[in-house]
Amino acid sequence: PVLGFGRALSLRGTLGGCYAAAKAAGSGLARALRDGATGSRPTCLVGISLGARAIWHALELLAALPDGEGHGLVQDVLFLAAPVTCNPARWEEVSAVVSGRLVNAYAPEDTQLASLYRNDHLLSTGCCGVGPVACASVENYDTSAHVVCGAAYHFAAASVLEAVDFV
């Protein structure tokens, strides 16, 4: 048990660096969207794994802007294998800045993502990448028919995009 705990702490440190990089990328994305770098039309965002976490952070930053300044900048969002909270209140907050669809594509059998997320978020209620989000403004899609294991998301992305009508 001690060896397993030490290994878990080692992974936690590694994930912390990845989460920090995703947060920095999300800050940059939020800034670019806010500054109009993507043009005048709303943007559609698709993220897999840590890319999804970067998008999540960008949405949280846009939702926190005063006077609804972040509203209308994002049309649709698709999260795949997202290492993000299942907390419905937080999802409700970010859904306010998405004018179209907010889709959580998850794989219930992705034990690797579940373990890694739980290792870094000990008090969390769950990870949306492995289960549905209990929020009315979120469309949940079980990717089990497309994804055999979490690592295969990159190969199944096209079929998942097609299945949820994102293409």
Short mmCIF file of C-alpha atoms in Angstrom, two decimals:
data_model
loop_
_atom_site.label_atom_id
_atom_site.label_comp_id
_atom_site.label_asym_id
_atom_site.label_seq_id
_atom_site.Cartn_x
_atom_site.Cartn_y
_atom_site.Cartn_z
CA PRO A 1 0.00 0.00 0.00
CA VAL A 2 2.81 2.45 0.78
CA LEU A 3 4.40 1.89 -2.64
CA GLY A 4 1.03 2.44 -4.34
CA PHE A 5 0.47 5.66 -2.41
CA GLY A 6 3.95 6.93 -3.33
CA ARG A 7 3.29 6.17 -7.00
CA ALA A 8 -0.05 7.98 -6.79
CA LEU A 9 1.67 11.06 -5.34
CA SER A 10 4.22 10.94 -8.15
CA LEU A 11 1.44 10.87 -10.76
CA ARG A 12 -0.35 13.69 -8.97
CA GLY A 13 2.68 15.92 -9.38
CA THR A 14 2.87 15.09 -13.10
CA LEU A 15 -0.83 15.76 -13.60
CA GLY A 16 -0.53 19.03 -11.73
CA GLY A 17 1.87 20.30 -14.38
CA CYS A 18 -0.46 19.17 -17.17
CA TYR A 19 -3.44 20.82 -15.48
CA ALA A 20 -1.43 24.05 -15.08
CA ALA A 21 -0.57 24.01 -18.79
CA ALA A 22 -4.23 23.42 -19.71
CA LYS A 23 -5.25 26.29 -17.44
CA ALA A 24 -2.73 28.59 -19.13
CA ALA A 25 -3.99 27.53 -22.56
CA GLY A 26 -7.57 28.14 -21.40
CA SER A 27 -6.64 31.63 -20.23
CA GLY A 28 -5.14 32.34 -23.64
CA LEU A 29 -8.22 30.98 -25.39
CA ALA A 30 -10.57 33.08 -23.26
CA ARG A 31 -8.46 36.18 -23.98
CA ALA A 32 -8.47 35.46 -27.72
CA LEU A 33 -12.23 34.96 -27.77
CA ARG A 34 -12.84 38.08 -25.72
CA ASP A 35 -10.53 40.17 -27.92
CA GLY A 36 -12.27 39.01 -31.10
CA ALA A 37 -9.27 37.12 -32.49
CA THR A 38 -11.65 34.54 -33.98
CA GLY A 39 -13.69 37.14 -35.88
CA SER A 40 -17.19 38.41 -35.25
CA ARG A 41 -19.00 35.07 -35.43
CA PRO A 42 -19.45 32.76 -32.42
CA THR A 43 -16.89 29.96 -32.24
CA CYS A 44 -17.43 26.19 -31.96
CA LEU A 45 -14.96 24.42 -29.68
CA VAL A 46 -14.04 20.72 -29.51
CA GLY A 47 -11.60 19.38 -26.93
CA ILE A 48 -10.25 15.94 -26.08
CA SER A 49 -8.73 15.23 -22.66
CA LEU A 50 -6.53 18.14 -21.52
CA GLY A 51 -7.70 20.16 -24.53
CA ALA A 52 -11.21 19.82 -23.10
CA ARG A 53 -9.90 20.99 -19.74
CA ALA A 54 -8.38 24.08 -21.41
CA ILE A 55 -11.75 24.86 -23.01
CA TRP A 56 -13.46 24.35 -19.63
CA HIS A 57 -11.16 26.88 -18.02
CA ALA A 58 -11.79 29.36 -20.86
CA LEU A 59 -15.55 28.98 -20.39
CA GLU A 60 -15.23 29.54 -16.64
CA LEU A 61 -13.25 32.73 -17.27
CA LEU A 62 -15.78 33.96 -19.84
CA ALA A 63 -18.65 33.20 -17.46
CA ALA A 64 -16.95 35.27 -14.74
CA LEU A 65 -16.71 38.40 -16.91
CA PRO A 66 -18.90 41.29 -15.72
CA ASP A 67 -22.16 42.27 -17.40
CA GLY A 68 -22.36 39.10 -19.51
CA GLU A 69 -19.38 40.24 -21.58
CA GLY A 70 -18.46 36.61 -22.33
CA HIS A 71 -21.92 35.68 -23.61
CA GLY A 72 -22.36 35.08 -27.34
CA LEU A 73 -18.68 34.38 -28.03
CA VAL A 74 -19.07 30.59 -28.09
CA GLN A 75 -21.68 28.80 -30.18
CA ASP A 76 -21.21 25.07 -29.50
CA VAL A 77 -18.86 23.03 -27.31
CA LEU A 78 -18.05 19.33 -27.37
CA PHE A 79 -16.02 17.78 -24.55
CA LEU A 80 -14.51 14.32 -25.11
CA ALA A 81 -12.83 12.43 -22.23
CA ALA A 82 -12.77 15.65 -20.25
CA PRO A 83 -10.95 15.59 -16.90
CA VAL A 84 -13.49 18.07 -15.54
CA THR A 85 -15.89 18.12 -12.61
CA CYS A 86 -19.44 16.72 -12.77
CA ASN A 87 -20.67 19.47 -10.42
CA PRO A 88 -24.00 20.61 -11.95
CA ALA A 89 -23.75 24.13 -10.49
CA ARG A 90 -20.42 24.74 -12.24
CA TRP A 91 -21.79 23.36 -15.50
CA GLU A 92 -24.79 25.66 -15.21
CA GLU A 93 -22.41 28.63 -14.86
CA VAL A 94 -20.39 27.79 -17.97
CA SER A 95 -23.49 26.92 -20.00
CA ALA A 96 -24.52 30.58 -19.75
CA VAL A 97 -21.75 31.58 -22.17
CA VAL A 98 -22.52 28.83 -24.71
CA SER A 99 -25.32 30.02 -26.96
CA GLY A 100 -25.79 26.66 -28.71
CA ARG A 101 -25.05 23.10 -27.67
CA LEU A 102 -22.93 22.00 -24.72
CA VAL A 103 -22.11 18.30 -25.17
CA ASN A 104 -20.33 15.97 -22.75
CA ALA A 105 -19.13 12.84 -24.57
CA TYR A 106 -18.06 10.29 -21.97
CA ALA A 107 -16.82 6.70 -21.76
CA PRO A 108 -18.05 4.91 -18.62
CA GLU A 109 -15.41 2.19 -18.99
CA ASP A 110 -12.48 4.62 -19.08
CA THR A 111 -10.94 3.46 -15.82
CA GLN A 112 -7.64 5.17 -16.61
CA LEU A 113 -9.25 8.63 -16.76
CA ALA A 114 -11.37 7.88 -13.68
CA SER A 115 -8.31 6.81 -11.67
CA LEU A 116 -6.14 9.72 -12.76
CA TYR A 117 -8.89 12.25 -12.04
CA ARG A 118 -9.74 10.74 -8.66
CA ASN A 119 -6.04 10.71 -7.76
CA ASP A 120 -5.79 14.45 -8.33
CA HIS A 121 -9.27 15.42 -7.05
CA LEU A 122 -9.67 13.40 -3.89
CA LEU A 123 -12.83 15.18 -2.73
CA SER A 124 -14.50 15.40 -6.14
CA THR A 125 -17.91 13.92 -6.84
CA GLY A 126 -16.81 12.61 -10.21
CA CYS A 127 -15.33 13.23 -13.61
CA CYS A 128 -17.55 14.11 -16.58
CA GLY A 129 -15.28 12.17 -18.93
CA VAL A 130 -16.54 8.90 -17.45
CA GLY A 131 -20.18 9.73 -16.80
CA PRO A 132 -23.09 12.04 -17.51
CA VAL A 133 -23.49 15.51 -16.02
CA ALA A 134 -26.77 16.11 -14.18
CA CYS A 135 -27.45 19.52 -15.72
CA ALA A 136 -30.40 20.35 -17.97
CA SER A 137 -28.30 22.51 -20.30
CA VAL A 138 -25.83 19.68 -21.04
CA GLU A 139 -26.31 17.00 -23.67
CA ASN A 140 -24.65 13.78 -22.48
CA TYR A 141 -23.46 11.21 -25.00
CA ASP A 142 -22.15 7.75 -24.08
CA THR A 143 -19.29 6.98 -26.48
CA SER A 144 -19.09 3.26 -25.63
CA ALA A 145 -20.11 2.33 -29.18
CA HIS A 146 -17.13 4.26 -30.56
CA VAL A 147 -14.40 4.16 -27.91
CA VAL A 148 -12.98 0.87 -26.69
CA CYS A 149 -10.69 2.49 -24.12
CA GLY A 150 -9.84 6.07 -23.21
CA ALA A 151 -6.64 6.09 -25.23
CA ALA A 152 -8.65 5.36 -28.39
CA TYR A 153 -10.56 8.69 -28.28
CA HIS A 154 -8.22 10.27 -30.79
CA PHE A 155 -8.99 7.51 -33.28
CA ALA A 156 -12.74 7.62 -32.61
CA ALA A 157 -13.12 11.41 -32.62
CA ALA A 158 -14.49 11.58 -36.16
CA SER A 159 -17.20 9.00 -35.51
CA VAL A 160 -18.17 10.68 -32.22
CA LEU A 161 -18.36 14.08 -33.97
CA GLU A 162 -20.64 12.54 -36.57
CA ALA A 163 -22.78 10.73 -33.98
CA VAL A 164 -23.49 13.95 -32.05
CA ASP A 165 -24.03 15.98 -35.26
CA PHE A 166 -20.97 18.20 -34.86
CA VAL A 167 -19.92 17.74 -38.49
#
